[in-house]
Coordinates of C-alpha atoms and ligand atoms in Angstrom, one line a residue:
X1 CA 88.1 113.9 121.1
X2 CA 84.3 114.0 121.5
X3 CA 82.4 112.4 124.8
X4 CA 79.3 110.2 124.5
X5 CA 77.3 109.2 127.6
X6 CA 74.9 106.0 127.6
X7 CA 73.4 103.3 130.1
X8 CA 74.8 100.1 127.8
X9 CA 78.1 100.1 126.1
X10 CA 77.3 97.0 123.8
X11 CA 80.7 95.7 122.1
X12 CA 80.0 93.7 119.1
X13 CA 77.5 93.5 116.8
X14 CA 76.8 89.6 116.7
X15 CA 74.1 87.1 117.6
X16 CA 74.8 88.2 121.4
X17 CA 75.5 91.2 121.5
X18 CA 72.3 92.5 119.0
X19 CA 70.4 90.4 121.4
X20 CA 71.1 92.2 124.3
X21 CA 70.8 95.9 122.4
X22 CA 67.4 94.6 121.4
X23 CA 66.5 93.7 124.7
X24 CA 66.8 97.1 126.1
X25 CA 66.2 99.4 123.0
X26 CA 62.9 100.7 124.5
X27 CA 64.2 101.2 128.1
X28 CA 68.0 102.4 128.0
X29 CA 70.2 104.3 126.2
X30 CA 72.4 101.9 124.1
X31 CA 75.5 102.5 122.4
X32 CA 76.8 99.5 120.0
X33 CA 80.6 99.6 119.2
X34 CA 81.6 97.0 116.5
X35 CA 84.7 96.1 114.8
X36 CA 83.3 95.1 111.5
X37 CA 82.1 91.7 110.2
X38 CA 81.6 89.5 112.9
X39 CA 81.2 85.1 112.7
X40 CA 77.5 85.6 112.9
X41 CA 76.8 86.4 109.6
X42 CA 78.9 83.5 108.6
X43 CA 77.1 80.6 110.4
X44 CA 76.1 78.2 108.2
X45 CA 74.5 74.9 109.9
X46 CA 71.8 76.2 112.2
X47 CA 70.4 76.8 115.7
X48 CA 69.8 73.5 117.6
X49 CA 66.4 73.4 119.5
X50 CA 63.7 71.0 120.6
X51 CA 61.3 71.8 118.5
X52 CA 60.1 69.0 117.0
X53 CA 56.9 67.1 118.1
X54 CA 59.5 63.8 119.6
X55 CA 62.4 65.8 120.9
X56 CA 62.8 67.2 124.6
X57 CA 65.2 69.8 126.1
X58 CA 66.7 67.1 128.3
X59 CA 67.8 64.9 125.1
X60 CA 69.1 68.4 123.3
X61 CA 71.0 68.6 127.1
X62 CA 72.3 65.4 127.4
X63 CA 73.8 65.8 123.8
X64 CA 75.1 68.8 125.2
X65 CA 76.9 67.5 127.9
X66 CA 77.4 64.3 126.0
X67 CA 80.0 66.5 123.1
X68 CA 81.0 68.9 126.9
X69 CA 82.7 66.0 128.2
X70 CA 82.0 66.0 131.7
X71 CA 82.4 69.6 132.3
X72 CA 78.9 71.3 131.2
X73 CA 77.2 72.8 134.2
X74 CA 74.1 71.6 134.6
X75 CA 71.7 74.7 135.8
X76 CA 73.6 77.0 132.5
X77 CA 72.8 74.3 130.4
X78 CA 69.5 74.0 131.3
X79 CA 68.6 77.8 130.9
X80 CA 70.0 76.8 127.7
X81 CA 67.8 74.5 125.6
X82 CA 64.6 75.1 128.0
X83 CA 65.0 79.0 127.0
X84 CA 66.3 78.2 123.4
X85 CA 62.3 77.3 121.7
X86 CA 61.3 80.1 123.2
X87 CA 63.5 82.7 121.8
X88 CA 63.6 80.8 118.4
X89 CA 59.9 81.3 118.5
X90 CA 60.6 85.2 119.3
X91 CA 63.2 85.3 116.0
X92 CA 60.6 83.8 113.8
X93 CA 57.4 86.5 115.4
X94 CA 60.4 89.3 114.8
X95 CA 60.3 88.3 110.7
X96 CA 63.1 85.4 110.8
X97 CA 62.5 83.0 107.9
X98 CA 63.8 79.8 108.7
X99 CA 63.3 76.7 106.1
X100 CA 60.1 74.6 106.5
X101 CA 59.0 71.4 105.0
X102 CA 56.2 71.2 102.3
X103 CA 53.6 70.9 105.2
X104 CA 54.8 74.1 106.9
X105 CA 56.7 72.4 110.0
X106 CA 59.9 73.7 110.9
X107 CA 62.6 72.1 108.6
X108 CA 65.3 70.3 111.1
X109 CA 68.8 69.2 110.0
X110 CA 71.3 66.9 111.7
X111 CA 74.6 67.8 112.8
X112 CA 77.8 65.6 114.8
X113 CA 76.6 64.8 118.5
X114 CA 72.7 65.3 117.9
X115 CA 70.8 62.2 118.4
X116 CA 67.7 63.7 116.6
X117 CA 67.4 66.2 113.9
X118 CA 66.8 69.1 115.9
X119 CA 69.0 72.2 113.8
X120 CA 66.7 74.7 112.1
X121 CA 68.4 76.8 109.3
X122 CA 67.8 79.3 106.8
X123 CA 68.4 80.3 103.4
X124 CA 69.4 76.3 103.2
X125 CA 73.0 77.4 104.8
X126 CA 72.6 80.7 105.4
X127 CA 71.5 80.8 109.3
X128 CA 73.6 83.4 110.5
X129 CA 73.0 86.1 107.8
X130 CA 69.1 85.7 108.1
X131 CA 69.4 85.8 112.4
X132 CA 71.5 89.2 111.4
X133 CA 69.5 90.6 109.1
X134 CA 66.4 90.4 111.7
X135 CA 68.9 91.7 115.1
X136 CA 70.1 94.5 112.6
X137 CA 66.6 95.2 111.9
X138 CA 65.7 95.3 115.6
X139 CA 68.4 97.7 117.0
X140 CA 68.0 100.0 114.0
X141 CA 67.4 102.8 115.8
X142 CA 69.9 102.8 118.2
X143 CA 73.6 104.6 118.2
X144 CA 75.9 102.1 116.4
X145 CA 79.8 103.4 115.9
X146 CA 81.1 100.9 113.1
X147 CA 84.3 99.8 112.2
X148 CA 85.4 100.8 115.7
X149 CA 87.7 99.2 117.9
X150 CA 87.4 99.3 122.1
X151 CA 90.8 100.0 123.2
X152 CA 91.0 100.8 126.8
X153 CA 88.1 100.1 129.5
X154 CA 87.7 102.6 132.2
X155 CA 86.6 102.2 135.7
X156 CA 85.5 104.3 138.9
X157 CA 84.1 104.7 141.7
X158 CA 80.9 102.7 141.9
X159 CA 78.3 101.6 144.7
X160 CA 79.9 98.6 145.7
X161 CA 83.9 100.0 145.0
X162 CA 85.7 100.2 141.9
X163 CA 83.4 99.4 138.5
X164 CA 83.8 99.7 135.0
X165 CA 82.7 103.0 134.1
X166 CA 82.7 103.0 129.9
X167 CA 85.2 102.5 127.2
X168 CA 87.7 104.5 124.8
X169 CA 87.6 103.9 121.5
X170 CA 89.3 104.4 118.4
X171 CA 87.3 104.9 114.8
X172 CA 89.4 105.6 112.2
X173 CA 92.1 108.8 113.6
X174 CA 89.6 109.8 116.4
X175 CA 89.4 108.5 120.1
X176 CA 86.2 108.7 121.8
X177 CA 85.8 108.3 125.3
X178 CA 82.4 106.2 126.7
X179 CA 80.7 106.7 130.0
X180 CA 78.0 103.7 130.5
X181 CA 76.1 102.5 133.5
X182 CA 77.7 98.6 132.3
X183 CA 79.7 97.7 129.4
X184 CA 79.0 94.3 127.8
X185 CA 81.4 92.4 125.9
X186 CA 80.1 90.4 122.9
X187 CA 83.1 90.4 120.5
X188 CA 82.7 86.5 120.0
X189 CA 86.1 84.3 119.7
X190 CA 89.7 84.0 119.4
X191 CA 90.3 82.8 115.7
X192 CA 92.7 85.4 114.2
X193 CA 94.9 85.0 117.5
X194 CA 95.3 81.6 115.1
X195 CA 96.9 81.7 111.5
X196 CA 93.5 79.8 109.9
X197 CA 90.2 80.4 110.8
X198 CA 86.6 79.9 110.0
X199 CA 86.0 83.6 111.6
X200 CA 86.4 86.5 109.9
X201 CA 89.6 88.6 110.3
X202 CA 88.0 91.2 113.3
X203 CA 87.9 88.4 115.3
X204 CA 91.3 88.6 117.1
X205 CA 89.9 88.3 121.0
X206 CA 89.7 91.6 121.9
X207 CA 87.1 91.0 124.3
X208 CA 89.1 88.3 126.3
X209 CA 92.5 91.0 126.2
X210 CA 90.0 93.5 127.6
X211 CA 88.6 91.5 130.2
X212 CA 92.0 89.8 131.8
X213 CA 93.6 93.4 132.1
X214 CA 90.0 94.8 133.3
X215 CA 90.8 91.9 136.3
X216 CA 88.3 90.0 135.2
X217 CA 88.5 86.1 135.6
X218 CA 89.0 83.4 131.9
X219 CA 87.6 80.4 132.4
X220 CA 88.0 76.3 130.5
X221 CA 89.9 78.5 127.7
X222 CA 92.2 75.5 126.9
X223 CA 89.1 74.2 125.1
X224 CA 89.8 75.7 121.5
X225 CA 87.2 73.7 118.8
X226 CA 88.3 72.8 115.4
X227 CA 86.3 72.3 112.7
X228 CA 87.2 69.2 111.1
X229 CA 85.8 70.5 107.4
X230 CA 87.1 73.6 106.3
X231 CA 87.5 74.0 102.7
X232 CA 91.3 73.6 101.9
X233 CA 92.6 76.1 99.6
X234 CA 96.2 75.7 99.1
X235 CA 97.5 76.4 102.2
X236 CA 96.0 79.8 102.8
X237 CA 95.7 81.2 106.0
X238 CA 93.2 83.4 107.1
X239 CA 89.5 83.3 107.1
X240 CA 88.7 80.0 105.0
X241 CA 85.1 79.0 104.0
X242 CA 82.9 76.5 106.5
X243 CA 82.2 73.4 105.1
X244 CA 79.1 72.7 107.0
X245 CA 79.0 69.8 109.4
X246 CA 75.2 69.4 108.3
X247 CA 76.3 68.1 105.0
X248 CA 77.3 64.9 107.0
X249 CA 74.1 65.1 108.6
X250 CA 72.6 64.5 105.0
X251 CA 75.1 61.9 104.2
X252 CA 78.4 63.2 103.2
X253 CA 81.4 61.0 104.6
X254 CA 85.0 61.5 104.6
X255 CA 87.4 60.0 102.5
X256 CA 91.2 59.2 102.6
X257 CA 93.7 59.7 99.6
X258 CA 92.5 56.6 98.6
X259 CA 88.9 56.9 98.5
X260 CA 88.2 55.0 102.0
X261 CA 85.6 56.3 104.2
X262 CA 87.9 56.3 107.6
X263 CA 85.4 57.4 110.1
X264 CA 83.5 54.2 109.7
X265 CA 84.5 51.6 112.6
X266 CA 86.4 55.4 114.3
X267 CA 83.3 55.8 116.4
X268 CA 79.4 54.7 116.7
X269 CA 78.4 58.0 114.9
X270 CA 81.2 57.9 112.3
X271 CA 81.1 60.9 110.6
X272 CA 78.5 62.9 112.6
X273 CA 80.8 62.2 116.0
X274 CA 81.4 65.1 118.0
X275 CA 84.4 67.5 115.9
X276 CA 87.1 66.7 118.3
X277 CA 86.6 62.9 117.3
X278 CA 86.7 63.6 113.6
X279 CA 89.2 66.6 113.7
X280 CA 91.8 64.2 115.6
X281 CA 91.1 61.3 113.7
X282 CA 91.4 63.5 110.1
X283 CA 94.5 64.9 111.6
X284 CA 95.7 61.3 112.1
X285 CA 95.1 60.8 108.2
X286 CA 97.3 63.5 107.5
X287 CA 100.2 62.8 109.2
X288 CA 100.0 59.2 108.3
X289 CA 99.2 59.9 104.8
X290 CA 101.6 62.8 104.5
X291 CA 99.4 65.3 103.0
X292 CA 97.8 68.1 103.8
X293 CA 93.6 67.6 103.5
X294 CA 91.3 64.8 103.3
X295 CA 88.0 64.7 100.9
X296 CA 84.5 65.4 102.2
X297 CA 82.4 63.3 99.2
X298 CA 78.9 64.7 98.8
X299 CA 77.7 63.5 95.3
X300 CA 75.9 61.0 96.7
X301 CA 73.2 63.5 97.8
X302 CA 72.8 64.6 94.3
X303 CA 73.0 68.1 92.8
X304 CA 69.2 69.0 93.6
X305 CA 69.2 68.8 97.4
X306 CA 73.2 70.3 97.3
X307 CA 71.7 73.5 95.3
X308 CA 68.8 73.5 97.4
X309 CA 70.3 73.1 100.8
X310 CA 74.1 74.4 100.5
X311 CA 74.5 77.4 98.2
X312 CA 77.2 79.3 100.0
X313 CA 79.2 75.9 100.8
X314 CA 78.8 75.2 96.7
X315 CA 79.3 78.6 96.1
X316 CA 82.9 78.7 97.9
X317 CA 84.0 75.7 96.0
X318 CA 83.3 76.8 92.9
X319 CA 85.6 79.7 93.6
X320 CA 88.2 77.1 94.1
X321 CA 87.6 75.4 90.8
X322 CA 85.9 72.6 92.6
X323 CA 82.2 71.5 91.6
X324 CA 80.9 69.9 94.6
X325 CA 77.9 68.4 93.2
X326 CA 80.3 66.2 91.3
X327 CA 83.9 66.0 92.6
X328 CA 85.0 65.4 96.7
X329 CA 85.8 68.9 98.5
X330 CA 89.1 69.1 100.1
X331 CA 88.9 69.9 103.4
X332 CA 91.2 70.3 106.6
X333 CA 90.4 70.7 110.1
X334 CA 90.9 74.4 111.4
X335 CA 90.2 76.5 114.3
X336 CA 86.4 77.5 114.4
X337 CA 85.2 77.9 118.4
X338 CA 86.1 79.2 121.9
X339 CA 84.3 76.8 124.3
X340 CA 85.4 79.3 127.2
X341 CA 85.7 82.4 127.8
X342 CA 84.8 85.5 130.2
X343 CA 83.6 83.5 133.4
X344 CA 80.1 84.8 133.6
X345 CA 77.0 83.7 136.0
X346 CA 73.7 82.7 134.4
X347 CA 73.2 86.5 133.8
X348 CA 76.1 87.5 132.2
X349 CA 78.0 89.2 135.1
X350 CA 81.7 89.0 135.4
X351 CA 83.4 88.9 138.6
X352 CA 84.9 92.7 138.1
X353 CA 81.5 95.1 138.7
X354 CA 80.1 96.8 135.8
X355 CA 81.4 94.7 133.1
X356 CA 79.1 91.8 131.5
X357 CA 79.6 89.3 129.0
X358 CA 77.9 87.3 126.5
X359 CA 77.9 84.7 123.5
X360 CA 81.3 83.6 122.5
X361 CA 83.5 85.5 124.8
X362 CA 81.5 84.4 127.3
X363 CA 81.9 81.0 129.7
X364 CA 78.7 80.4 130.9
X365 CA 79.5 76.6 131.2
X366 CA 77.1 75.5 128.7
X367 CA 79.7 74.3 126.5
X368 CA 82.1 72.2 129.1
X369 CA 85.4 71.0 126.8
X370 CA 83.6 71.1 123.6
X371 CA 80.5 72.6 121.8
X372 CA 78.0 70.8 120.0
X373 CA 77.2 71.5 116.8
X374 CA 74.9 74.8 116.2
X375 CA 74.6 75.4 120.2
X376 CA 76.1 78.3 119.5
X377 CA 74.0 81.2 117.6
X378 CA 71.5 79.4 120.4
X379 CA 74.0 80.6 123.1
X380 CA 74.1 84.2 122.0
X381 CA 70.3 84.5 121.7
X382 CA 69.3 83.0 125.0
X383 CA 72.1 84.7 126.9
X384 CA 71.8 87.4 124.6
X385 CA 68.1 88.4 126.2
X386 CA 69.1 87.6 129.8
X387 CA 71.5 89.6 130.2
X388 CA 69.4 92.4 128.6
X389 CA 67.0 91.4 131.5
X390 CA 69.8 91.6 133.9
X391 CA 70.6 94.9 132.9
X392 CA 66.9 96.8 133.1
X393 CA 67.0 95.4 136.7
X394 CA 70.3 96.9 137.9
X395 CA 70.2 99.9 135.8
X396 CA 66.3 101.4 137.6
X397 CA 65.5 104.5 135.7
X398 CA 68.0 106.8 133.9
X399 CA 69.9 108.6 137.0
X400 CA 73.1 109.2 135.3
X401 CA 76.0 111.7 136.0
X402 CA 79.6 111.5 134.4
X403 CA 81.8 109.3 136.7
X404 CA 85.3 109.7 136.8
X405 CA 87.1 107.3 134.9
X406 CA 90.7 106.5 134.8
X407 CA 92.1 103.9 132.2
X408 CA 92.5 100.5 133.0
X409 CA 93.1 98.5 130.0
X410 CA 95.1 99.6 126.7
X411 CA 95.1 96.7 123.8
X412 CA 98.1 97.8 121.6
X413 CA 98.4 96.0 118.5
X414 CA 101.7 94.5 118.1
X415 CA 103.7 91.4 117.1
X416 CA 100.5 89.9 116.2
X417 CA 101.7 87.8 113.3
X418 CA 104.2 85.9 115.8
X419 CA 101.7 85.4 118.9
X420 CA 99.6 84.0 116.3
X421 CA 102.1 81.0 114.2
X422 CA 103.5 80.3 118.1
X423 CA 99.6 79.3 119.3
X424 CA 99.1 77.8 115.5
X425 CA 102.0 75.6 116.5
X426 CA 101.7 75.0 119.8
X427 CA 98.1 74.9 120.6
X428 CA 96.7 72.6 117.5
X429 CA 94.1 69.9 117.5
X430 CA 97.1 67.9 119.5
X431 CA 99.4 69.4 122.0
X432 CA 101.7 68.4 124.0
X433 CA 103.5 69.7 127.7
X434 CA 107.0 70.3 126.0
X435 CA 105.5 72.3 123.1
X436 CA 103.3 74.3 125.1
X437 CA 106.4 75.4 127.3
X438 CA 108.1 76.3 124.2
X439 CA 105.1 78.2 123.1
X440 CA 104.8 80.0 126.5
X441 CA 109.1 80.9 126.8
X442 CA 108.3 82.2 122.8
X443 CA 106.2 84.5 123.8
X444 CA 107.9 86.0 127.1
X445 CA 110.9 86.4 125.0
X446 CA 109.0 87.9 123.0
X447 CA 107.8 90.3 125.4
X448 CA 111.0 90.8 126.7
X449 CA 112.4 91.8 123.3
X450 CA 110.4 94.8 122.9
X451 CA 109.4 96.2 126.4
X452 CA 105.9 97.4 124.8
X453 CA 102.5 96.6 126.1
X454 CA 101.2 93.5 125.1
X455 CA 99.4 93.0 121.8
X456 CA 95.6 91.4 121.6
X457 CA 97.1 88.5 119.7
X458 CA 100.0 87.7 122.9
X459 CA 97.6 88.1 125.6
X460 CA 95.1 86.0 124.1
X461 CA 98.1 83.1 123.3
X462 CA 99.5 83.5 126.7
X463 CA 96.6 82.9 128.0
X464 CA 95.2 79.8 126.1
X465 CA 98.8 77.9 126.3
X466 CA 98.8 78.6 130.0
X467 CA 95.1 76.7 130.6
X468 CA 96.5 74.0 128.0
X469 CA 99.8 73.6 130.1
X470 CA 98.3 73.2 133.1
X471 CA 95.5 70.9 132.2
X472 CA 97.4 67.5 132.1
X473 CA 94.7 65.7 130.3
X474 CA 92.6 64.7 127.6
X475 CA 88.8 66.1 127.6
X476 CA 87.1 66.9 125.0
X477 CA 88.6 69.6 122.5
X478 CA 92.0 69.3 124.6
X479 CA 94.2 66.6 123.6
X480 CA 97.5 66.4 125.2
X481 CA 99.7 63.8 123.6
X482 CA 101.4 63.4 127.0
X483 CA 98.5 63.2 129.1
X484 CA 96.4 61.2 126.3
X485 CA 93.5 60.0 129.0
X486 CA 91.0 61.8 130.4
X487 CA 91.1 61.9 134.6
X488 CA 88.7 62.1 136.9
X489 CA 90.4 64.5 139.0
X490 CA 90.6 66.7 135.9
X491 CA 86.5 67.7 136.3
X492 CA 87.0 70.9 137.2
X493 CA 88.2 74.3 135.4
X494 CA 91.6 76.2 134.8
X495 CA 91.2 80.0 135.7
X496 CA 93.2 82.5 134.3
X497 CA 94.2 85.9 135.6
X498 CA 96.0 89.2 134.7
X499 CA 99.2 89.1 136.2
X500 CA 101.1 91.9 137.4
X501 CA 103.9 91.3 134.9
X502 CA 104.5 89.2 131.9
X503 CA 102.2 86.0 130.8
X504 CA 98.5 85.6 132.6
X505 CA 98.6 83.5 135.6
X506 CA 96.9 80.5 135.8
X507 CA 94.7 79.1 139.0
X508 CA 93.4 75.2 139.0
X509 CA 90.0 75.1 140.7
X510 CA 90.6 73.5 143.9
X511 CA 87.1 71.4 143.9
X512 CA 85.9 69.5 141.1
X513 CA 82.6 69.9 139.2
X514 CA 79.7 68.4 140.6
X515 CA 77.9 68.4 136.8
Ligands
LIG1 C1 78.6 74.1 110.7 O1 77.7 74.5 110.0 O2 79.2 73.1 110.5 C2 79.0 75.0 111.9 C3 77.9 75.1 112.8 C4 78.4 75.3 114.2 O3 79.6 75.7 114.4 O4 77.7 75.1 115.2

């Protein structure tokens, strides 16, 4: 066992969290801790910001909070797309190359829920490996342990009482034990708690397991997203390639067994409505239908613009036999997005001292009961450089001693695979109070069965089907089959907590939202 000491425990290695090591690189000592491949690298549409000459930060808002279905907060949400130009403008000064037009303007894309083309991209649809390779770039020089997974937070004595005081982690057969002035938790979503995901397989929410037996406070985490095009391969489970929303955006639509394009007459955007619309209504198609994907048909746009503008989507389907620029792509809907998260303030504090938060395993309340489109790699840059900000306030100087730390959290990993086919089942595009009930008595007999401490892949299912039982509505990315309405009385959040024993507990706010 060796012993490292920093200011900044920074775990992930994302949009967010290379955001925040860049922000204090010349100030503090920073340690990054990553798993491995994150869903950064991955991102295919874009970043959404008013950039162009005719669009405004309020109309990218009121998209926003359009697709968050009454639940955005208002004052997060503006931090969001006033402080998103600016850091875009930052990327592209730190070497980013996004696409441009022939006269050298920005080149902006459309995706579901934007009312203007307002999604910059790179590398056609290659965003997230080009904002990667310039964060990578940025935090070169500082101490990065890869392939390396945070399994126990520690806390101690702080100023204010009890704060998190570092981190163990394991790499490979060695454990190494963390003191830092403030951990930060960047370890993005949740999709491998699921069977199929967009995300890559590290992404099991580690950070959200970490956080609830740290004491921290989960926040709107009932509001799983699901990308309605996700190339269909068979029936594989696992990480699955994107099929990026922005090829509707140039004019790709939907089609049925029989060739019908079902999203027209669906809704006033028909295939660019927000993903819950089209994810339930392709869902609809396959039960009625029987089968198990729909066809995304993009030959209209011709085999010049498809090469140009979506190599790595064309790319993926010709490693399924399927020539895009001349045959429909089969696609299915699967899980792609945690709208909530760690409950954060604008900063990135959590409610337990010491212990911060930031892009996807964050709830900052930008994102209300669903995201819209690209608002995410946004997210982890603007929150990404706050919380940076945050930090080189609270953490004056480089005073440091070792502080006595005791464990708090362990994250064993065990009974993964069944935690993750009873939220798969349970906690779909459509759920329902009976199956979630089922889904939570699985898992405590689960937990039961092997007296052990709880795996990642539980906690984080406990927890999700507990905010979808007891949110006995429809909103957004939740849609209960029982409660198939949205109420009024529902505009306010679900809160879940570590409980002393068994499943997370779960707390209704007792005021609603005034967004
Ligand atoms: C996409 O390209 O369709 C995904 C973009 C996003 O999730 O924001």
């Amino acid at each position: 066992m060796s012993d490292e000491d920093v200011d900044v425990l920074v775990v992930g290695a994302g949009v967010a969290g290379l955001s925040v090591a860049a922000g204090l690189a010349a100030t503090r000592r920073v340690m990054i801790v990553d798993k491995g491949d994150g869903s950064t690298r991955w991102a295919q549409g874009g970043i959404a910001g008013a950039v162009a000459a005719d669009d405004d930060p309020r109309d990218h808002a009121a998209d926003t909070a359009a697709a968050g279905a009454g639940l955005c907060a208002d004052r997060p949400l503006a931090v969001l797309v006033e402080e998103g130009p600016l850091r875009l403008a930052e990327l592209i000064a730190a070497g980013a190359r996004f696409d441009r037009e022939a006269g050298g303007a920005l080149a902006t894309t459309l995706e579901g829920g934007h009312h203007r083309r307002r999604v910059v991209h790179a590398g056609g649809d290659a965003t997230g490996a080009e904002v990667a390779r310039v964060l990578t770039a940025a935090t070169r020089g500082l101490t990065r342990m890869g392939d390396a997974t945070v399994v126990e937070l520690t806390r101690g004595p702080g100023r204010c009482g009890p704060q998190v005081t570092g981190a163990l982690v394991r790499q490979g057969d060695r454990l190494v034990p963390i003191t830092a002035r403030a951990v930060v938790l960047a370890t993005g979503g949740i999709g491998h708690a699921y069977p199929a995901s967009t995300n890559p397989a590290a992404v099991t929410g580690d950070g959200l397991a970490l956080a609830l037996q740290a004491g921290a406070t989960l926040t709107d985490i009932e509001f799983v997203q699901f990308h309605p095009t996700v190339l269909h391969t068979g029936g594989r489970l696992g990480q699955l390639p994107l099929v990026s929303e922005a090829l509707r955006g140039e004019g790709a639509v939907l089609r049925d067994a029989a060739g019908v394009a079902f999203m027209a007459g669906r809704h006033p955007l028909a295939d660019l409505a927000a993903r819950d619309v089209v994810a339930r209504e392709i869902h609809a198609v396959l039960q009625r239908d029987g089968v198990d994907h729909v066809h995304l048909d993009a030959t209209a746009l011709g085999s010049e613009l498809l090469r140009h503008r979506f190599p790595t989507v064309l790319a993926a389907c010709a490693a399924v036999g399927v020539d895009a620029t001349r045959e429909p792509i089969p696609v299915a809907p699967a899980q792609h997005f945690l709208c909530g998260g760690v409950a954060t303030d604008r900063w990135g504090a959590t409610d337990v001292p010491g212990l911060y938060a930031v892009g996807e395993v964050a709830a900052t309340g930008v994102h209300g009961a669903n995201r819209l489109a690209s608002n995410s790699l946004l997210e982890g840059l603007v929150f990404g450089r706050r919380v940076a900000a945050r930090l080189t306030l609270e953490l004056p100087g480089a005073a440091r001693g070792t502080l006595p730390a005791a464990p708090i959290a362990r994250v064993v990993p065990r009974s993964a695979d069944v935690a993750r086919e009873v939220l798969g089942r349970y906690a779909g595009v459509r759920r329902s109070g009976a199956g979630l009930a089922a889904g939570l008595a699985e898992l405590a007999a689960l937990e039961r069965a092997d007296g052990l401490p709880a795996p990642t892949e539980w906690t984080v299912a406990g927890a999700v089907l507990a905010a979808a039982a007891a949110r006995t509505e429809s909103r957004g990315c939740h849609y209960r089959d029982d409660h198939p309405l949205r109420s009024e009385w529902w505009r306010r959040s679900v809160h879940v907590h570590r409980a002393e024993t068994g499943l997370p507990a779960v707390v209704v706010d007792d005021v609603a939202s005034a967004a």
